[in-house]
Amino acid sequence: MNSNKAVFYISLVLSLLFISTGIFMPKHMEAFSTYSLEFIYNNLGWFILGSVFIFFAFCMYLGISKFGSIRLGDDTDRPEYRTATWIGMLFSASIGISLVFWGVAEPVSYYVDPPFGSSSSEESAKLAMQYVFLHWGVSAWACYALVGVSLAYFQFRKKLPSSLRSVFYPLLGNKIYRAPGKIIDVFVVLSIVIGISTSLGFGTLQINSGVNFLWDFPVNVYTQSIIIVCITAIFIIATISGLKGAMKHLSNLNMILAFALIGFVLILGPTQVIFKSFFQGIGDYAQNFIGMSFRTEPYGDGSWIASWTLFYFGWWIAWAPLVGSFVARISKGRTIKEFMIGAVFIPSLGSFFWFAVMGTSAIHLIQNAGKTALAQSVSTDVTFALFNFFDYFPLSIFLSVLAMVLVLIFFITSANSAVFVLGMVSENGNPNPSSLTKIVWGIVIAAITIVLVITGGLSGLQSALVVTSIPLSILMLVMCRSTYKGLQQDTVIISHQETNETRSQTANVKEDLPRKMKKSKKA
């Protein structure tokens, strides 16, 4: 086997074998995933919570320490993308489609079934926003930022391949080019395939629900397969055009549509209540951040924590290789401090405002307007939650169509970024992978998503996604150590250079001083 193609072929075969198991033995795969998930929740939940907090603390340390001034690239490099475009690409490639999917469903779910206290009350409404902010805040984005800053540093400053194995160079040395490095890459590819297939599967279900709600299209596997095929054709064309073409324009369009949707709901909804909820939620989140981040319920059954907090934190870890790799690719030229502000705090505030607008409006309808049917629809089928929510607004058809277009574009940009990263890793860190490799991965992801929709295996794969978070957590903890070691070596080099420059300048001053004195005497 060609060693240059080893990662591609091995990961492709393993992906197909994994999916074949889901096709021919779906009950066995689901049973294994469910058992693994329960084992992790019952025995290793503390490890997931602790790891995510370490990732956040490490990212903050890098941003405010002496390392913050180090540029992700040469000292003369500057950012390739404007900050607004860069942030738009962060959302488009990561959790944009999930924000649309859960914007109404998750806050309402917490309102009806809170982590503690009475349900459907003022207290549960406050807790709903507080825990939504926990699940979509700095903890989530820190997982992405850790991988992103580490890879960008070694890729652009140390000139190593655009692959996650490069991050471990301070610990492995040239072994990253041999078996240990290839094993890391194969594992990364598998986690990306699992993650993107699950996300696109949920996106397909929501698009199908939307066209059913709007135009009475049937909700079945045939409609869903057609949706996947059509969107696959679009994002393959988009990915061939390259990052600076399709992704830039689609990300900018995403931001415009997202602002338009939020603007309509903000104006037509309970505006004052939304702003109050936004600021109240941030305050409650900041005040209780440590307690919520480590809440394990050791004396209770912990079912709520397992179903929501541990699931989300596991999901963010599992998505970190994909999103982090893409974020690294678009972050060349930024300092580490700029990167942390832009990749952790700004997206977190954007997510908070999205949930404040959508979630607060939905809870207001249920609690103050008596629209309890909305809560029932969320409990029945979360894929219809957003469209049922819009049904209570003026211009409901317009809002639903706008949301459908937004989901569609997020679908395309997420898949586009996934195949781009898969192409980079498959070609040994090539920052500009070939169109053929990206097309192959695009077709594979589409085929996997169709199989999952047809076999109903999304829930099993969703569990498998969280299962991958344990080995990935270990990998990312080692990544912290390796990145710190690399940065430390860099600061030593910079310190030596500054010392030599100072000595050189001092020597020049000493040489010039006698000449100036002679000129002064002559004068």
Coordinates of C-alpha atoms in Angstrom, one line a residue:
M1 CA 0.0 0.0 0.0
N2 CA 1.3 3.5 -0.9
S3 CA 2.3 5.0 2.4
N4 CA 1.2 8.4 1.2
K5 CA -2.3 7.1 0.7
A6 CA -2.3 4.8 3.8
V7 CA -4.4 7.1 6.0
F8 CA -7.0 7.6 3.2
Y9 CA -7.4 3.9 2.4
I10 CA -7.4 2.6 6.0
S11 CA -9.8 5.2 7.3
L12 CA -12.1 4.7 4.2
V13 CA -12.2 0.9 4.8
L14 CA -12.8 1.3 8.5
S15 CA -15.6 3.8 7.9
L16 CA -17.3 1.5 5.4
L17 CA -16.9 -1.4 7.8
F18 CA -18.4 0.6 10.6
I19 CA -21.4 1.6 8.5
S20 CA -21.8 -1.9 7.2
T21 CA -22.2 -3.0 10.8
G22 CA -25.0 -0.5 11.1
I23 CA -26.7 -1.8 8.0
F24 CA -26.5 -5.5 8.6
M25 CA -26.4 -5.6 12.4
P26 CA -28.2 -2.4 13.5
K27 CA -29.5 -3.8 16.8
H28 CA -26.1 -5.1 17.8
M29 CA -24.5 -1.7 17.0
E30 CA -27.2 0.2 18.9
A31 CA -26.9 -2.1 21.9
F32 CA -23.1 -1.7 22.0
S33 CA -23.4 2.0 21.6
T34 CA -26.0 2.3 24.3
Y35 CA -24.1 0.1 26.7
S36 CA -20.9 2.1 26.1
L37 CA -22.8 5.3 26.5
E38 CA -24.2 4.2 29.9
F39 CA -20.8 3.0 31.0
I40 CA -19.2 6.4 30.2
Y41 CA -22.0 8.3 31.9
N42 CA -21.9 6.2 35.0
N43 CA -18.2 5.8 35.4
L44 CA -16.4 8.5 33.4
G45 CA -18.7 11.5 33.4
W46 CA -16.4 13.3 35.8
F47 CA -13.5 12.8 33.4
I48 CA -15.4 14.4 30.6
L49 CA -16.4 17.4 32.7
G50 CA -12.9 17.8 34.1
S51 CA -11.3 17.6 30.7
V52 CA -13.6 20.2 29.2
F53 CA -12.8 22.6 32.1
I54 CA -9.0 22.0 31.6
F55 CA -9.4 22.8 27.9
F56 CA -11.1 26.1 28.7
A57 CA -8.5 27.0 31.4
F58 CA -5.6 26.1 29.1
C59 CA -7.0 28.3 26.3
M60 CA -7.5 31.2 28.7
Y61 CA -3.9 30.8 29.9
L62 CA -2.5 30.9 26.4
G63 CA -4.5 34.0 25.6
I64 CA -3.5 36.1 28.7
S65 CA 0.1 34.8 29.2
K66 CA 3.3 35.7 27.4
F67 CA 2.2 33.3 24.6
G68 CA -0.7 35.5 23.6
S69 CA 1.5 37.8 21.5
I70 CA 2.8 34.9 19.4
R71 CA 1.4 35.0 15.9
L72 CA 0.0 31.9 14.1
G73 CA 2.4 32.2 11.3
D74 CA 5.5 34.3 10.6
D75 CA 5.8 37.5 12.5
T76 CA 5.0 39.4 9.2
D77 CA 1.9 37.4 8.4
R78 CA -1.5 39.0 8.8
P79 CA -5.1 37.5 8.8
E80 CA -6.3 36.2 5.4
Y81 CA -10.0 36.9 6.2
R82 CA -11.7 39.9 7.7
T83 CA -12.9 39.4 11.3
A84 CA -16.6 39.4 10.4
T85 CA -16.0 36.8 7.6
W86 CA -13.8 34.7 9.9
I87 CA -16.5 34.6 12.6
G88 CA -19.1 33.8 10.1
M89 CA -17.0 30.9 8.9
L90 CA -16.6 29.7 12.5
F91 CA -20.4 29.4 12.9
S92 CA -20.9 27.9 9.4
A93 CA -18.4 25.2 9.8
S94 CA -19.3 24.2 13.4
I95 CA -22.6 24.6 15.2
G96 CA -24.7 26.8 12.9
I97 CA -27.0 24.0 11.8
S98 CA -27.3 22.8 15.5
L99 CA -28.3 26.3 16.6
V100 CA -31.1 26.3 14.2
F101 CA -32.2 22.8 15.2
W102 CA -32.1 23.3 18.9
G103 CA -32.8 27.1 19.2
V104 CA -36.4 26.5 20.3
A105 CA -36.4 22.8 21.3
E106 CA -33.7 22.9 23.9
P107 CA -34.8 25.8 26.1
V108 CA -38.4 24.6 26.0
S109 CA -37.2 21.1 27.0
Y110 CA -35.4 22.5 30.0
Y111 CA -38.4 24.6 30.9
V112 CA -40.6 21.6 30.9
D113 CA -38.0 19.3 32.5
P114 CA -35.5 21.4 34.4
P115 CA -32.3 20.0 36.0
F116 CA -33.8 20.6 39.4
G117 CA -36.8 22.4 40.9
S118 CA -40.4 22.6 39.7
S119 CA -41.2 22.4 36.0
S120 CA -42.9 25.0 33.9
S121 CA -42.2 27.8 36.4
E122 CA -40.3 31.1 36.6
E123 CA -37.4 29.2 38.2
S124 CA -37.3 26.6 35.4
A125 CA -37.4 29.4 32.8
K126 CA -34.3 31.0 34.3
L127 CA -32.6 27.6 34.7
A128 CA -33.4 26.8 31.0
M129 CA -31.3 29.8 29.7
Q130 CA -28.6 29.3 32.3
Y131 CA -28.0 25.7 31.3
V132 CA -28.4 26.4 27.6
F133 CA -25.6 29.0 28.0
L134 CA -23.5 26.3 29.7
H135 CA -23.9 23.8 26.9
W136 CA -23.3 26.3 24.1
G137 CA -20.9 28.7 25.8
V138 CA -17.1 28.9 26.3
S139 CA -16.8 25.3 27.3
A140 CA -17.9 24.1 23.8
W141 CA -15.9 26.7 21.9
A142 CA -12.8 26.0 24.0
C143 CA -12.7 22.4 22.7
Y144 CA -12.6 23.8 19.2
A145 CA -10.1 26.6 20.1
L146 CA -7.7 24.1 21.7
V147 CA -7.4 22.0 18.5
G148 CA -7.5 25.1 16.3
V149 CA -4.8 27.1 18.0
S150 CA -2.5 24.1 18.4
L151 CA -2.8 23.0 14.8
A152 CA -2.5 26.6 13.4
Y153 CA 0.7 27.2 15.5
F154 CA 2.5 24.0 14.3
Q155 CA 1.2 24.4 10.8
F156 CA 1.8 28.0 10.1
R157 CA 4.6 28.9 12.4
K158 CA 6.6 25.6 12.5
K159 CA 5.7 24.7 8.9
L160 CA 4.5 21.2 9.7
P161 CA 1.8 19.4 7.7
S162 CA -1.9 20.5 8.1
S163 CA -2.7 17.4 10.1
L164 CA -3.5 16.8 13.8
R165 CA -0.4 14.6 14.2
S166 CA 1.8 17.7 13.7
V167 CA 0.6 19.0 17.1
F168 CA 2.5 16.1 18.8
Y169 CA 5.8 16.9 17.2
P170 CA 7.4 18.2 20.5
L171 CA 6.6 14.8 22.0
L172 CA 7.0 12.4 19.1
G173 CA 9.5 14.1 16.9
N174 CA 9.8 12.6 13.4
K175 CA 7.6 9.7 14.5
I176 CA 4.6 11.8 13.4
Y177 CA 5.6 10.9 9.8
R178 CA 5.5 7.2 10.7
A179 CA 3.0 4.7 12.2
P180 CA 2.1 6.7 15.4
G181 CA 1.3 9.8 13.3
K182 CA -0.8 7.8 10.8
I183 CA -2.8 6.2 13.7
I184 CA -3.6 9.6 15.0
D185 CA -4.8 10.7 11.6
V186 CA -6.9 7.6 11.0
F187 CA -8.6 8.1 14.4
V188 CA -9.3 11.8 13.5
V189 CA -10.8 10.9 10.2
L190 CA -13.1 8.3 11.8
S191 CA -14.3 10.8 14.4
I192 CA -15.0 13.4 11.7
V193 CA -17.0 11.0 9.5
I194 CA -19.1 9.9 12.5
G195 CA -19.6 13.5 13.6
I196 CA -20.6 15.0 10.3
S197 CA -22.8 12.1 9.3
T198 CA -24.8 12.5 12.5
S199 CA -25.1 16.2 12.2
L200 CA -26.2 16.1 8.5
G201 CA -28.7 13.3 9.4
F202 CA -30.4 15.7 11.9
G203 CA -30.2 18.5 9.3
T204 CA -31.9 16.3 6.8
L205 CA -34.7 15.4 9.2
Q206 CA -35.4 19.1 9.9
I207 CA -35.4 20.0 6.3
N208 CA -37.8 17.2 5.6
S209 CA -40.0 18.4 8.5
G210 CA -39.9 22.0 7.1
V211 CA -41.0 21.1 3.6
N212 CA -43.7 18.9 5.1
F213 CA -44.9 21.8 7.3
L214 CA -44.8 24.3 4.4
W215 CA -45.8 22.3 1.3
D216 CA -47.0 19.0 2.7
F217 CA -44.1 16.9 1.3
P218 CA -44.2 13.4 2.8
V219 CA -41.9 12.7 5.7
N220 CA -40.2 9.5 4.6
V221 CA -36.8 8.0 3.6
Y222 CA -37.4 8.7 -0.1
T223 CA -37.8 12.5 0.5
Q224 CA -34.9 12.5 2.8
S225 CA -32.7 10.6 0.4
I226 CA -33.5 13.1 -2.4
I227 CA -32.7 16.0 0.0
I228 CA -29.3 14.4 0.7
V229 CA -28.5 13.8 -2.9
C230 CA -29.4 17.3 -4.0
I231 CA -27.4 19.0 -1.2
T232 CA -24.5 16.7 -1.8
A233 CA -24.3 17.8 -5.4
I234 CA -24.4 21.4 -4.3
F235 CA -21.7 21.2 -1.6
I236 CA -19.4 19.1 -3.8
I237 CA -19.6 21.9 -6.4
A238 CA -19.0 24.4 -3.6
T239 CA -16.0 22.6 -2.2
I240 CA -14.3 22.3 -5.6
S241 CA -14.4 26.1 -5.9
G242 CA -12.2 26.4 -2.8
L243 CA -12.3 28.1 0.5
K244 CA -11.9 31.7 -0.6
G245 CA -14.7 31.3 -3.1
A246 CA -17.7 29.3 -2.0
M247 CA -17.1 29.2 1.8
K248 CA -16.4 32.9 2.1
H249 CA -19.6 33.9 0.2
L250 CA -21.8 31.2 1.8
S251 CA -20.6 32.2 5.3
N252 CA -21.3 35.8 4.6
L253 CA -24.8 34.9 3.3
N254 CA -25.3 32.7 6.4
M255 CA -24.6 35.6 8.7
I256 CA -27.0 37.9 6.8
L257 CA -29.8 35.4 6.9
A258 CA -29.2 34.6 10.5
F259 CA -29.3 38.3 11.5
A260 CA -32.5 38.6 9.4
L261 CA -34.2 35.7 11.1
I262 CA -33.1 36.9 14.6
G263 CA -34.1 40.4 13.7
F264 CA -37.7 39.4 12.7
V265 CA -38.2 37.3 15.8
L266 CA -36.7 40.0 18.0
I267 CA -39.0 42.7 16.7
L268 CA -42.1 40.6 16.4
G269 CA -41.5 38.8 19.7
P270 CA -41.3 40.0 23.3
T271 CA -38.4 42.3 22.7
Q272 CA -38.0 43.6 26.3
V273 CA -38.3 40.1 27.8
I274 CA -35.7 38.8 25.3
F275 CA -33.1 41.4 26.4
K276 CA -33.8 40.9 30.0
S277 CA -33.4 37.1 29.6
F278 CA -30.2 37.6 27.6
F279 CA -28.5 39.6 30.4
Q280 CA -30.0 37.6 33.2
G281 CA -28.8 34.4 31.5
I282 CA -25.3 35.7 31.2
G283 CA -25.2 36.8 34.8
D284 CA -26.6 33.5 36.1
Y285 CA -24.2 31.6 33.8
A286 CA -21.1 33.6 34.9
Q287 CA -22.1 33.3 38.6
N288 CA -22.7 29.6 38.5
F289 CA -20.2 28.6 35.9
I290 CA -17.8 26.6 38.1
G291 CA -20.7 24.7 39.9
M292 CA -22.5 23.8 36.7
S293 CA -19.3 22.8 35.0
F294 CA -18.5 20.2 37.7
R295 CA -22.1 19.1 38.6
T296 CA -22.2 15.3 38.6
E297 CA -25.1 14.6 41.0
P298 CA -23.1 11.9 43.0
Y299 CA -26.0 11.3 45.4
G300 CA -28.8 11.1 42.8
D301 CA -29.4 9.2 39.6
G302 CA -27.8 12.0 37.5
S303 CA -30.0 11.2 34.5
W304 CA -30.6 14.8 33.5
I305 CA -26.8 15.5 33.6
A306 CA -26.1 12.4 31.6
S307 CA -28.8 13.2 29.0
W308 CA -27.8 16.8 28.5
T309 CA -24.6 18.1 30.0
L310 CA -22.4 15.0 29.5
F311 CA -23.9 14.4 26.1
Y312 CA -23.2 17.9 24.9
F313 CA -19.7 18.1 26.3
G314 CA -18.9 14.7 24.8
W315 CA -20.3 15.9 21.5
W316 CA -18.2 19.1 21.5
I317 CA -15.1 16.9 22.2
A318 CA -16.0 14.5 19.4
W319 CA -16.5 17.5 17.0
A320 CA -13.2 19.2 18.0
P321 CA -10.9 17.5 15.4
L322 CA -13.3 18.6 12.5
V323 CA -14.0 22.2 13.7
G324 CA -10.6 22.7 15.1
S325 CA -8.9 21.7 11.9
F326 CA -11.0 24.0 9.9
V327 CA -10.6 26.9 12.3
A328 CA -6.9 26.4 12.1
R329 CA -7.0 26.6 8.3
I330 CA -8.7 30.0 8.3
S331 CA -6.8 31.6 11.2
K332 CA -3.3 32.2 9.7
G333 CA -1.8 35.5 10.7
R334 CA -3.7 36.1 14.0
T335 CA -2.1 36.3 17.3
I336 CA -3.0 33.7 19.9
K337 CA -4.7 36.4 22.0
E338 CA -6.8 37.5 19.0
F339 CA -7.6 33.9 18.2
M340 CA -8.9 33.2 21.7
I341 CA -11.1 36.3 21.8
G342 CA -12.5 35.5 18.4
A343 CA -12.8 31.8 18.7
V344 CA -14.1 31.4 22.3
F345 CA -15.9 34.6 23.5
I346 CA -17.4 36.2 20.4
P347 CA -19.1 32.9 19.2
S348 CA -20.3 32.2 22.7
L349 CA -22.0 35.6 22.9
G350 CA -23.5 35.0 19.5
S351 CA -24.9 31.6 20.6
F352 CA -26.3 33.2 23.8
F353 CA -28.1 35.8 21.8
W354 CA -29.6 33.3 19.4
F355 CA -31.0 31.2 22.3
A356 CA -32.2 34.3 24.1
V357 CA -34.2 35.4 21.1
M358 CA -35.6 32.0 20.1
G359 CA -35.8 30.2 23.4
T360 CA -37.1 33.2 25.4
S361 CA -39.8 33.9 22.8
A362 CA -40.9 30.2 22.9
I363 CA -41.0 30.1 26.7
H364 CA -42.9 33.4 26.8
L365 CA -45.5 32.0 24.4
I366 CA -46.0 28.9 26.6
Q367 CA -45.8 30.6 30.0
N368 CA -47.5 34.0 29.4
A369 CA -49.6 33.4 26.3
G370 CA -50.9 30.0 27.2
K371 CA -49.6 28.3 24.0
T372 CA -48.9 25.0 25.8
A373 CA -49.3 23.1 22.5
L374 CA -45.8 24.3 21.6
A375 CA -44.4 22.5 24.6
Q376 CA -46.2 19.4 23.6
S377 CA -44.9 19.6 20.0
V378 CA -41.3 19.9 21.3
S379 CA -41.8 16.8 23.5
T380 CA -43.4 14.9 20.6
D381 CA -41.0 15.7 17.7
V382 CA -38.1 18.2 18.0
T383 CA -37.7 18.4 14.2
F384 CA -41.0 20.3 14.0
A385 CA -40.4 22.6 17.0
L386 CA -39.0 25.5 15.0
F387 CA -41.8 25.6 12.4
N388 CA -44.5 25.2 15.0
F389 CA -42.9 28.1 16.9
F390 CA -43.1 30.3 13.8
D391 CA -46.7 29.5 13.4
Y392 CA -47.5 31.8 16.3
F393 CA -45.9 34.8 14.5
P394 CA -47.0 37.1 11.8
L395 CA -45.3 36.3 8.4
S396 CA -44.9 32.7 9.7
I397 CA -44.5 31.3 6.2
F398 CA -41.8 33.8 5.4
L399 CA -40.0 33.0 8.7
S400 CA -40.2 29.3 8.0
V401 CA -38.8 29.6 4.5
L402 CA -36.0 31.8 5.8
A403 CA -35.2 29.2 8.4
M404 CA -35.3 26.5 5.8
V405 CA -32.8 28.4 3.6
L406 CA -30.6 29.0 6.6
V407 CA -30.6 25.3 7.5
L408 CA -29.8 24.4 3.9
I409 CA -26.8 26.7 3.7
F410 CA -25.5 25.6 7.1
F411 CA -25.9 22.1 5.8
I412 CA -23.8 22.9 2.8
T413 CA -21.1 24.8 4.6
S414 CA -20.8 22.1 7.4
A415 CA -20.4 19.4 4.8
N416 CA -18.0 21.5 2.7
S417 CA -15.7 22.1 5.7
A418 CA -15.8 18.4 6.7
V419 CA -14.7 17.2 3.3
F420 CA -12.0 19.9 3.1
V421 CA -10.6 18.7 6.5
L422 CA -10.9 15.1 5.5
G423 CA -9.0 15.9 2.3
M424 CA -6.2 17.6 4.2
V425 CA -5.8 14.7 6.7
S426 CA -6.1 12.1 3.9
E427 CA -3.3 13.7 1.9
N428 CA -0.8 13.9 4.8
G429 CA -1.7 17.4 5.8
N430 CA -1.9 19.0 2.4
P431 CA -3.4 22.5 3.0
N432 CA -5.0 22.4 -0.4
P433 CA -6.3 18.9 -1.0
S434 CA -7.2 17.7 -4.5
S435 CA -10.8 17.9 -5.7
L436 CA -10.9 14.2 -6.3
T437 CA -10.2 13.4 -2.7
K438 CA -12.8 15.9 -1.5
I439 CA -15.4 14.5 -3.9
V440 CA -14.8 10.9 -2.7
W441 CA -15.3 12.0 0.9
G442 CA -18.4 14.0 0.0
I443 CA -19.9 11.0 -1.7
V444 CA -19.0 8.7 1.2
I445 CA -20.5 11.1 3.8
A446 CA -23.7 11.4 1.7
A447 CA -24.0 7.6 1.3
I448 CA -23.4 7.1 5.1
T449 CA -26.1 9.7 5.9
I450 CA -28.6 8.0 3.6
V451 CA -27.9 4.6 5.1
L452 CA -28.4 6.0 8.6
V453 CA -31.6 7.7 7.7
I454 CA -33.0 4.6 6.0
T455 CA -31.9 2.2 8.8
G456 CA -32.9 4.6 11.6
G457 CA -29.4 4.3 13.0
L458 CA -28.9 8.0 13.8
S459 CA -29.5 7.5 17.5
G460 CA -26.9 4.6 17.6
L461 CA -24.4 6.7 15.8
Q462 CA -25.1 9.6 18.0
S463 CA -24.2 7.4 21.0
A464 CA -21.1 6.3 19.2
L465 CA -20.1 9.9 18.6
V466 CA -20.1 10.5 22.4
V467 CA -18.2 7.2 23.0
T468 CA -15.3 8.6 20.9
S469 CA -15.0 11.5 23.3
I470 CA -13.1 9.5 25.9
P471 CA -10.0 8.6 23.7
L472 CA -10.3 12.1 22.1
S473 CA -10.2 13.7 25.6
I474 CA -7.0 11.8 26.4
L475 CA -5.6 12.9 23.0
M476 CA -6.5 16.5 23.6
L477 CA -5.0 16.5 27.2
V478 CA -1.7 15.3 25.7
M479 CA -2.1 18.0 23.1
C480 CA -2.2 20.6 25.8
R481 CA 1.2 19.4 27.1
S482 CA 2.7 19.2 23.6
T483 CA 1.5 22.6 22.6
Y484 CA 2.8 24.2 25.8
K485 CA 6.2 22.6 25.2
G486 CA 6.3 23.9 21.6
L487 CA 5.3 27.4 22.7
Q488 CA 7.9 27.4 25.5
Q489 CA 10.6 26.5 23.0
D490 CA 9.4 29.3 20.8
T491 CA 9.6 31.9 23.6
V492 CA 13.1 30.9 24.4
I493 CA 14.1 31.4 20.7
I494 CA 12.4 34.8 20.6
S495 CA 14.1 35.8 23.9
H496 CA 17.5 34.9 22.5
Q497 CA 16.8 36.9 19.3
E498 CA 15.7 39.9 21.3
T499 CA 18.8 39.6 23.5
N500 CA 21.1 39.4 20.4
E501 CA 19.3 42.4 18.9
T502 CA 19.7 44.4 22.1
R503 CA 23.4 43.5 22.2
S504 CA 23.8 44.5 18.6
Q505 CA 22.1 47.8 19.1
T506 CA 24.2 48.5 22.2
A507 CA 27.4 47.6 20.3
N508 CA 26.4 50.0 17.5
V509 CA 25.8 52.8 20.0
K510 CA 29.2 52.2 21.6
E511 CA 30.9 52.4 18.2
D512 CA 29.0 55.6 17.2
L513 CA 29.7 57.3 20.5
P514 CA 33.5 58.1 20.0
R515 CA 32.7 59.4 16.5
K516 CA 30.1 61.7 17.8
M517 CA 32.5 62.9 20.5
K518 CA 35.2 63.7 18.0
K519 CA 32.7 65.6 15.8
S520 CA 31.6 67.5 19.0
K521 CA 35.2 68.5 19.8
K522 CA 35.9 69.7 16.2
A523 CA 32.8 71.8 16.4

